[in-house]
PDB file of C-alpha atoms and ligand atoms in Angstrom:
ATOM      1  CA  UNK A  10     203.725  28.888   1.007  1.00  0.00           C
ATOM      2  CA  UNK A  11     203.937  25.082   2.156  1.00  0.00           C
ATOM      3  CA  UNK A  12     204.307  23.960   5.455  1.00  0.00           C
ATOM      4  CA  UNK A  13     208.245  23.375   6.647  1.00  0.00           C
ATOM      5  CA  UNK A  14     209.038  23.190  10.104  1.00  0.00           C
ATOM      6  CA  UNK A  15     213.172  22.714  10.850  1.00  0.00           C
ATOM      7  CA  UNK A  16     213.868  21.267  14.047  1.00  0.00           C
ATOM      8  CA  UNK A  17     215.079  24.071  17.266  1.00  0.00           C
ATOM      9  CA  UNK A  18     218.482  24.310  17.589  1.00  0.00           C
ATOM     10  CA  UNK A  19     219.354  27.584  19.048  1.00  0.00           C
ATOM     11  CA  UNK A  20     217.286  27.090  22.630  1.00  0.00           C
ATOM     12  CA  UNK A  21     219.583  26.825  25.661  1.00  0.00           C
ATOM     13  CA  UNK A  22     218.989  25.493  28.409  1.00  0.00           C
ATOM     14  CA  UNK A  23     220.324  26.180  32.034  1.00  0.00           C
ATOM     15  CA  UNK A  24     220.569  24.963  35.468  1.00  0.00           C
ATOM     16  CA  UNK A  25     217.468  25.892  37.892  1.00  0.00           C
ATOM     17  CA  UNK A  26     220.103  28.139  39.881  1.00  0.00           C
ATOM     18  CA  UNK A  27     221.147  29.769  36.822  1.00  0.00           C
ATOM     19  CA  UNK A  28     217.903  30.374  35.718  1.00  0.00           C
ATOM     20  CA  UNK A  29     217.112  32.773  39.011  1.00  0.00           C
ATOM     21  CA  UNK A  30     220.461  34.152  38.497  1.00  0.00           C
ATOM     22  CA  UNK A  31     219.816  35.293  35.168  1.00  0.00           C
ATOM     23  CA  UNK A  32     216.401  36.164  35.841  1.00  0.00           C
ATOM     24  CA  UNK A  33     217.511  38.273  39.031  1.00  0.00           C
ATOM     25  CA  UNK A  34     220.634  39.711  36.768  1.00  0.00           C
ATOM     26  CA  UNK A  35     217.916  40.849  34.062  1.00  0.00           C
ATOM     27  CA  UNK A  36     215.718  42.526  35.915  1.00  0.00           C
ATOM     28  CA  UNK A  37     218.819  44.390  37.900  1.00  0.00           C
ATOM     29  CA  UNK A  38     220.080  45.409  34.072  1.00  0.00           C
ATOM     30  CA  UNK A  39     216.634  46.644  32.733  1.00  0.00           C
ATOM     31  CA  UNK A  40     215.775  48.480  35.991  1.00  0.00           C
ATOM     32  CA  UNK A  41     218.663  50.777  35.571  1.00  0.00           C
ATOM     33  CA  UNK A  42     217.012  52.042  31.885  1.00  0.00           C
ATOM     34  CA  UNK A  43     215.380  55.138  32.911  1.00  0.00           C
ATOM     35  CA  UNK A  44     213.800  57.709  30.346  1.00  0.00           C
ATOM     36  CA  UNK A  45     215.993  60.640  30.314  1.00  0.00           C
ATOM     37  CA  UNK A  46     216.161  63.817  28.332  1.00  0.00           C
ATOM     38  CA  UNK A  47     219.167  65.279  28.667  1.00  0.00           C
ATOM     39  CA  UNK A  48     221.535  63.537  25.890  1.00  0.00           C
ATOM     40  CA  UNK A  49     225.384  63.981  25.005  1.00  0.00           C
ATOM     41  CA  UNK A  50     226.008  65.004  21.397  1.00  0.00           C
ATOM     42  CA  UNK A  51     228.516  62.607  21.603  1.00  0.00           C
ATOM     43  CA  UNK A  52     228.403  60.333  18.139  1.00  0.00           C
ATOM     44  CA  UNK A  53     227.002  56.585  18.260  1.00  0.00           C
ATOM     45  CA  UNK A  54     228.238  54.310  15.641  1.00  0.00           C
ATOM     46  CA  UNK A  55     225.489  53.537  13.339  1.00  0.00           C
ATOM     47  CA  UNK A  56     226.458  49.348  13.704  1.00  0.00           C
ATOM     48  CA  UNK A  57     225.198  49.776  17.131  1.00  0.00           C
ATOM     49  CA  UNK A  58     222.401  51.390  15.882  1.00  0.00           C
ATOM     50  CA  UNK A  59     221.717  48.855  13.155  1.00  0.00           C
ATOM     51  CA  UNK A  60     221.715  45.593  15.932  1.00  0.00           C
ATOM     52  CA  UNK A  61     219.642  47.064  17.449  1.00  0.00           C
ATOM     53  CA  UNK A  62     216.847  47.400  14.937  1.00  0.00           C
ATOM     54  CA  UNK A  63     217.599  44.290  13.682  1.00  0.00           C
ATOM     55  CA  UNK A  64     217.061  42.722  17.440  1.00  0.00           C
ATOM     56  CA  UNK A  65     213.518  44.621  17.330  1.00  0.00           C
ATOM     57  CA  UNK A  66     212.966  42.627  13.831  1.00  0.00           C
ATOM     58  CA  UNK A  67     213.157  39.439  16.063  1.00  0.00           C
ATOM     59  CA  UNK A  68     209.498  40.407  17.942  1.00  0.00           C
ATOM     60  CA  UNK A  69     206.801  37.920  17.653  1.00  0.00           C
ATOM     61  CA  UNK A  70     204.092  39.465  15.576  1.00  0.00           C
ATOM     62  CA  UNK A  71     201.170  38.098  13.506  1.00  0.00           C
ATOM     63  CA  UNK A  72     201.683  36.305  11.287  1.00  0.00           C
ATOM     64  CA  UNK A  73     205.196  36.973  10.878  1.00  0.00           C
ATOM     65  CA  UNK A  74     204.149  39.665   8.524  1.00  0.00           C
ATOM     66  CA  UNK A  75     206.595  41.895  11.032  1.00  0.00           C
ATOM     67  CA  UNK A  76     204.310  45.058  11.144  1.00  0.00           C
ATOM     68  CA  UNK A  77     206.827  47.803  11.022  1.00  0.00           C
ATOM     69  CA  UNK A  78     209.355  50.000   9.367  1.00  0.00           C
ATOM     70  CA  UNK A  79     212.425  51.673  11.076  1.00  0.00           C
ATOM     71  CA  UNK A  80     213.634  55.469  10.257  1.00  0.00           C
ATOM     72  CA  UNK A  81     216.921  55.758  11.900  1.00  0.00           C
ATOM     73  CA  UNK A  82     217.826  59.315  11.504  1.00  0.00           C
ATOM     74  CA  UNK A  83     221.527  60.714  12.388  1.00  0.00           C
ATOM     75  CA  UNK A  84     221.385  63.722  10.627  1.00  0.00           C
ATOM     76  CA  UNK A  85     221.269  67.557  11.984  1.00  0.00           C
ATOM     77  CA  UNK A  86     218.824  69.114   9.403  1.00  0.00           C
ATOM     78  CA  UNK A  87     216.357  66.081   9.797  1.00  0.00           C
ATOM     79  CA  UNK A  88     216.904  66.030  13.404  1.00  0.00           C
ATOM     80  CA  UNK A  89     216.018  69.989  13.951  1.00  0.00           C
ATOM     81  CA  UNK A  90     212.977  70.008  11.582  1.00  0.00           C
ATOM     82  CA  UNK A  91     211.865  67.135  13.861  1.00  0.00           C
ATOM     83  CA  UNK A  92     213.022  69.141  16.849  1.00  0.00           C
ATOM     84  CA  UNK A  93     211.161  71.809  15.193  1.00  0.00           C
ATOM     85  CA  UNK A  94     207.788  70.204  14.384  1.00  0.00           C
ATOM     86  CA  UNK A  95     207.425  68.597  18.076  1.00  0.00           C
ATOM     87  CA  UNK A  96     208.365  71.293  19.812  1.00  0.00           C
ATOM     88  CA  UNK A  97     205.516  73.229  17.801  1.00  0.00           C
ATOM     89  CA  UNK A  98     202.521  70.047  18.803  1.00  0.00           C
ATOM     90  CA  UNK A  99     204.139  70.201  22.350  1.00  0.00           C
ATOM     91  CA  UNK A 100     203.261  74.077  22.912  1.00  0.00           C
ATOM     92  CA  UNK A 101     199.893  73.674  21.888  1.00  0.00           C
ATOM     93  CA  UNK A 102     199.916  70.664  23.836  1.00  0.00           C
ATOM     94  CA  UNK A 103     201.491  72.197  27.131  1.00  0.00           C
ATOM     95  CA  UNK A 104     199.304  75.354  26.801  1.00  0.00           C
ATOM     96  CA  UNK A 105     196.026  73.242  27.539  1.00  0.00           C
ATOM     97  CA  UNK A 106     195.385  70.879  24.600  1.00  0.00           C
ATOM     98  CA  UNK A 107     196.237  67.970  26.797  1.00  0.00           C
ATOM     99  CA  UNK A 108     193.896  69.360  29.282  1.00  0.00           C
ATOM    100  CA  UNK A 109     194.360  69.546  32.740  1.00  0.00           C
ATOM    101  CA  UNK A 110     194.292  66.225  34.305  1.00  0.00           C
ATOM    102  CA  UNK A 111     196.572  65.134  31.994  1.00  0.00           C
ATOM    103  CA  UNK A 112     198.968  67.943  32.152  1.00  0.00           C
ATOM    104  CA  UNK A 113     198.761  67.646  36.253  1.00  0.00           C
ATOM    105  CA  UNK A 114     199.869  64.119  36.039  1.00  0.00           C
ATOM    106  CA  UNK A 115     203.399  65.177  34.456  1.00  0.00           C
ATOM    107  CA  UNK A 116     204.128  67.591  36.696  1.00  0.00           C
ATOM    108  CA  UNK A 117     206.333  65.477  38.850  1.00  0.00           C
ATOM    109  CA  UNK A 118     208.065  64.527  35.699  1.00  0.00           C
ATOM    110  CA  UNK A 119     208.916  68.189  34.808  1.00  0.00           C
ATOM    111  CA  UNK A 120     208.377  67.676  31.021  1.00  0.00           C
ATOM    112  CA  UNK A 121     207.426  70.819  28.983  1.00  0.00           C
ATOM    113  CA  UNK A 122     207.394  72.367  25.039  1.00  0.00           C
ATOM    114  CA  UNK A 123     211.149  72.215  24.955  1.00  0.00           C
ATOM    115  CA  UNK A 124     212.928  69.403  23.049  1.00  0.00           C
ATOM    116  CA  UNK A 125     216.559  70.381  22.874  1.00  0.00           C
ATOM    117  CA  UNK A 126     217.292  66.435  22.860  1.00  0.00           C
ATOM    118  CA  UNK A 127     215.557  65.681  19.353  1.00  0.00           C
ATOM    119  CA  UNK A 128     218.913  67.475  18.035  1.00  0.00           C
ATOM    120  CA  UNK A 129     221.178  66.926  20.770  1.00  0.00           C
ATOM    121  CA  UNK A 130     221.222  63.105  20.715  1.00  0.00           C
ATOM    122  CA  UNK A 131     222.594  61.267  18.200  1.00  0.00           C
ATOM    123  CA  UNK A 132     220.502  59.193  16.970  1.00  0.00           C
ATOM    124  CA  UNK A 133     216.308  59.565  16.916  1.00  0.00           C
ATOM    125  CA  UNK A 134     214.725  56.171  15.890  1.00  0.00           C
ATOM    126  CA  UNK A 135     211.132  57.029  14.371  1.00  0.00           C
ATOM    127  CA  UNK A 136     208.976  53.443  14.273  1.00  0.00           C
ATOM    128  CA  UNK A 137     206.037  53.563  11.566  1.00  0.00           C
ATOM    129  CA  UNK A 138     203.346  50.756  11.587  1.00  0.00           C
ATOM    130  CA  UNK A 139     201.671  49.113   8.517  1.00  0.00           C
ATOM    131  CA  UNK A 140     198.531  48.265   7.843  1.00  0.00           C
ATOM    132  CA  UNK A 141     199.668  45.831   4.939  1.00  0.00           C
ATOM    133  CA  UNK A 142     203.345  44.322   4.114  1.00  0.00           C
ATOM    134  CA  UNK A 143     204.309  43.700   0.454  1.00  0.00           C
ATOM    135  CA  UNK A 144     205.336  40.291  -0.786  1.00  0.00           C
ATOM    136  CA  UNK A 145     206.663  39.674  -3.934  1.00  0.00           C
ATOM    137  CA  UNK A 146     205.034  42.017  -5.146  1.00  0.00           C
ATOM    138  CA  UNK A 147     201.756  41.363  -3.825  1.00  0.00           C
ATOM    139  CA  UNK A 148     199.959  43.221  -0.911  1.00  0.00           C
ATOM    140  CA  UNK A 149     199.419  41.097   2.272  1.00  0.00           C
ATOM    141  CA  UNK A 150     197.021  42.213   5.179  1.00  0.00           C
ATOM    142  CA  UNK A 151     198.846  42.851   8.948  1.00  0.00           C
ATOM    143  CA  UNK A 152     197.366  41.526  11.791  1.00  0.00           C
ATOM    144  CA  UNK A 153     197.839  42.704  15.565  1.00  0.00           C
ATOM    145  CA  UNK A 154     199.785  45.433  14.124  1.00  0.00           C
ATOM    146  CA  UNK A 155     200.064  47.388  17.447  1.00  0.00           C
ATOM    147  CA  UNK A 156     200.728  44.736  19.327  1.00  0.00           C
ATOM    148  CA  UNK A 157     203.782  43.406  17.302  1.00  0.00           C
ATOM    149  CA  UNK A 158     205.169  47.118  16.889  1.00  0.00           C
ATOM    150  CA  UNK A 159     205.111  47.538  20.626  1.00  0.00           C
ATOM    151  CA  UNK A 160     206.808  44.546  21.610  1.00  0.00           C
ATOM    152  CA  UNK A 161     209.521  45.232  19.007  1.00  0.00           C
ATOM    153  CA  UNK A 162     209.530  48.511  20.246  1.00  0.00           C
ATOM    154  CA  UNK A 163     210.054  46.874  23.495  1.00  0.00           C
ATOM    155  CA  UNK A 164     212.589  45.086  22.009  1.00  0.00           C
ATOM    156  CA  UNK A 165     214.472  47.847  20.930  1.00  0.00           C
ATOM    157  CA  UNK A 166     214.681  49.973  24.028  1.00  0.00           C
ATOM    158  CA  UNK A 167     216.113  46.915  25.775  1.00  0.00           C
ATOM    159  CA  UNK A 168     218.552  46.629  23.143  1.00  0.00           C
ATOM    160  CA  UNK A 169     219.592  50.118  23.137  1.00  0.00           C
ATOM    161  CA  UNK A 170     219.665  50.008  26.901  1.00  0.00           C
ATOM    162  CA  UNK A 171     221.436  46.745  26.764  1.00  0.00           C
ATOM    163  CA  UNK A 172     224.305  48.897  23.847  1.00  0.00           C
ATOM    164  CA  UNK A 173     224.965  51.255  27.055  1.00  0.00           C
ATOM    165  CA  UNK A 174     222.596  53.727  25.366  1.00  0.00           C
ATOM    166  CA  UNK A 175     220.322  56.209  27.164  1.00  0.00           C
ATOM    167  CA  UNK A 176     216.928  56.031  25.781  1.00  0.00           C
ATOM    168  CA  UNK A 177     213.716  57.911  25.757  1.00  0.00           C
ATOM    169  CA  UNK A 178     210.325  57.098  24.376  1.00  0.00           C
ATOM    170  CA  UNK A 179     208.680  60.412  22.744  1.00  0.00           C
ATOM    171  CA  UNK A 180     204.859  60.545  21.475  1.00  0.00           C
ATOM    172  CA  UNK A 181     204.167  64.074  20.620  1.00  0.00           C
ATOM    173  CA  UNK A 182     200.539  64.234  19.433  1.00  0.00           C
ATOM    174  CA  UNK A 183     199.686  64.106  16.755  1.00  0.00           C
ATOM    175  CA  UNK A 184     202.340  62.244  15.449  1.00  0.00           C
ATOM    176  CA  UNK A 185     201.664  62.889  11.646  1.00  0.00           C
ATOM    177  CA  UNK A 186     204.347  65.345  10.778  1.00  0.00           C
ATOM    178  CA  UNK A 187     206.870  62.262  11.214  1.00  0.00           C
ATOM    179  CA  UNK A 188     205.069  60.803   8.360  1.00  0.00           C
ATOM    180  CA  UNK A 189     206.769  64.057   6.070  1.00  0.00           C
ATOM    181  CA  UNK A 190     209.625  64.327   7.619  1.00  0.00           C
ATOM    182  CA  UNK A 191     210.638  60.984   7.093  1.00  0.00           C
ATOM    183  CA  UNK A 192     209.156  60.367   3.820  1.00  0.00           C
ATOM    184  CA  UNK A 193     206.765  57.791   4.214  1.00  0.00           C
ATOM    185  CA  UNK A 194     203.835  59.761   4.097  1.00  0.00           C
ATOM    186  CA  UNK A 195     201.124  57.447   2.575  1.00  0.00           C
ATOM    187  CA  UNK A 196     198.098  55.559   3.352  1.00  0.00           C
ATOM    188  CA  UNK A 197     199.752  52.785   4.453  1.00  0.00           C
ATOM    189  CA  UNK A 198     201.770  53.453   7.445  1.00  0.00           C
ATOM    190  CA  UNK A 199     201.327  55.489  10.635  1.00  0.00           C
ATOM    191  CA  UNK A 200     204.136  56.783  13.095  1.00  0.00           C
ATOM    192  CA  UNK A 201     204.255  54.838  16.466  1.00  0.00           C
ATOM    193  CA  UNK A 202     206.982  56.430  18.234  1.00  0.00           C
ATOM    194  CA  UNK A 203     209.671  58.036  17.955  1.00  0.00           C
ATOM    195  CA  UNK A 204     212.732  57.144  19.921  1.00  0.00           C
ATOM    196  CA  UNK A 205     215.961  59.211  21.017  1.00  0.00           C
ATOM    197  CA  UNK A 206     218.737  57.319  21.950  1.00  0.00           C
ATOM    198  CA  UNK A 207     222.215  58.657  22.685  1.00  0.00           C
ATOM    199  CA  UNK A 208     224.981  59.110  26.024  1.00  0.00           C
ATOM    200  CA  UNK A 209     223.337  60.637  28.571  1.00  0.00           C
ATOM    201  CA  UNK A 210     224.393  63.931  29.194  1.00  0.00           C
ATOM    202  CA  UNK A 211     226.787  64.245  32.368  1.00  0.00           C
ATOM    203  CA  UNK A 212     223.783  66.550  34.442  1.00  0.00           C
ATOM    204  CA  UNK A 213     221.203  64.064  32.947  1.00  0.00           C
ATOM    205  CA  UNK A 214     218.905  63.206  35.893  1.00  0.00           C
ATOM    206  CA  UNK A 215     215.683  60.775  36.725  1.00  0.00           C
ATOM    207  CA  UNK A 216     212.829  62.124  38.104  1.00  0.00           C
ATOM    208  CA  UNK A 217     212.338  60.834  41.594  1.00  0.00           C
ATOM    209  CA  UNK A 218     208.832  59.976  40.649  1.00  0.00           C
ATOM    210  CA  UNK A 219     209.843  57.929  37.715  1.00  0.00           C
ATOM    211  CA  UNK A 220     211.511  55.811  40.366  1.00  0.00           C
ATOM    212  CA  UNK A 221     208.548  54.509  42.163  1.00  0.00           C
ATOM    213  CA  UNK A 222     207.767  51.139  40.942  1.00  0.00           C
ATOM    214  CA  UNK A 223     204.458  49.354  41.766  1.00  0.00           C
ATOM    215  CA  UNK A 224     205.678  46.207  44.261  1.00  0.00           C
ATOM    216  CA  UNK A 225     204.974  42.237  42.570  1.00  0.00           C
ATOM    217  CA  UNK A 226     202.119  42.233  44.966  1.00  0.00           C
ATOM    218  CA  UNK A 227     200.354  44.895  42.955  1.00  0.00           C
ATOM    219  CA  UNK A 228     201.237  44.157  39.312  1.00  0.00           C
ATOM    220  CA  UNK A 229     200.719  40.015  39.581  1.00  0.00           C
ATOM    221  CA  UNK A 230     198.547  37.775  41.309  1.00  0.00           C
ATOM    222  CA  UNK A 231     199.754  34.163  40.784  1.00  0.00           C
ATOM    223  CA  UNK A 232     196.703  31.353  40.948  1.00  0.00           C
TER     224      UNK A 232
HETATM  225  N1  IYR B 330     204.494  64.213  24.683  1.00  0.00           N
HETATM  226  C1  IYR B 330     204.712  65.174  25.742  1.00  0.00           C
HETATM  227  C2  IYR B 330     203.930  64.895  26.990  1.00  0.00           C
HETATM  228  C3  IYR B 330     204.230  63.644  27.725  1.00  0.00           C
HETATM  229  C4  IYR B 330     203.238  62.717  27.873  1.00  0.00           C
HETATM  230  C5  IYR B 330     203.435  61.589  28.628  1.00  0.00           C
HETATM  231  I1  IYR B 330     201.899  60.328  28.923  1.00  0.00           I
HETATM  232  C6  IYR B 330     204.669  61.372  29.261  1.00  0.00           C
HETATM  233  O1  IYR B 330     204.880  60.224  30.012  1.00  0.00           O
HETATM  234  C7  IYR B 330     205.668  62.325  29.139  1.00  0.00           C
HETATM  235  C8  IYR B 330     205.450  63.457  28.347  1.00  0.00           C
HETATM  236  C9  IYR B 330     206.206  65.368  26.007  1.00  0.00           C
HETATM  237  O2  IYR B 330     207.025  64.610  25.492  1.00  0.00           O
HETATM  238  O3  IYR B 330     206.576  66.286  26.725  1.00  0.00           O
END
């Protein structure tokens, strides 16, 4: 493909002030997402659902080759084999496969086997990296593939968040089952994450622990 380059149009630029305002205002907004996992079965329309994916299709990524593929899954028998399969990795898991610093560290997060929320919510996002992208036909190398599928995974938690959706990041180990019950079981692609968005349910809670936020001090040094 030649070399065109169109001039930027859609950059906006604000006032100093405004900038810390909106800074400030952004970081107030994403610091009220919180992983929870109690969800409302309450529905979610599937345009809010679709934005949002297609604001995660915005994420840098090499090469523009965009990296990933999006299962958006709404319905009850997909959601409880899911439910079904997870809950299955996460008993093995709880009952010592993760071994036991690893289980001691979630502790004050009070996770265990149980996944009620893979049915309960409405909507359970599974994101799939590729190792290649198809172009016309023709098969085109990735590059930085987990790097681009986490920032658009990034992406779309903050744009879920950002809907007035609860959200929750779930990894259950291995992943590979998603692969089947999704249909895109091939050499090709690999499940990422899966990701349950929804209302929170009205007893939802945080764990306390959760809350506790390194300070600037010990996440940055500025030079
Ligand atoms: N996948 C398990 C365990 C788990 C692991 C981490 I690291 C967490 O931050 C939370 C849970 C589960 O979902 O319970």
């Amino acid at each position: 493909m030649s070399e065109q380059h169109l001039p930027l149009t859609d950059f906006i630029e604000y006032p100093q002030d405004e900038m810390i305002k909106r800074a400030e205002d952004n970081y107030q907004h994403v610091k009220r997402r919180h992983s929870i996992r109690k969800f409302s079965d309450r529905a979610v329309p599937r345009e809010i659902i679709e934005q949002c994916i297609l604001a995660a299709g915005t994420a840098p990524n090499g090469a523009n080759h965009q990296p990933w593929h999006f299962v958006a899954i709404n319905n009850p028998d997909v959601k409880s084999q899911i439910r079904e399969q997870a809950e299955a990795i996460e008993q093995a898991f709880y009952g010592g496969r993760g071994g036991e610093e690893w289980l001691d560290n979630l502790k004050p997060l009070g996770t265990n086997a149980n996944k009620p929320y893979l049915e309960h919510a409405p909507w359970l996002i599974a994101v799939f990296t590729k190792k290649r992208s198809e172009d016309n036909g023709e098969q085109k190398q990735n590059y930085y593939v987990h790097e681009s599928v986490g920032i658009a995974t990034g992406f779309l938690l903050q744009a879920l968040h950002n809907a007035g959706l609860g959200t929750l990041t779930h990894t259950p180990k291995p992943m590979s089952f998603l692969s089947k019950v999704c249909g895109r079981d091939n050499d090709n692609e690999r499940p990422y994450m899966l990701i349950v968005a929804g209302y929170p349910a009205e007893d939802a809670t945080v764990p306390a622990h959760a809350l506790e936020k390194k300070s600037l001090e010990e996440i940055c040094d500025f030079l």
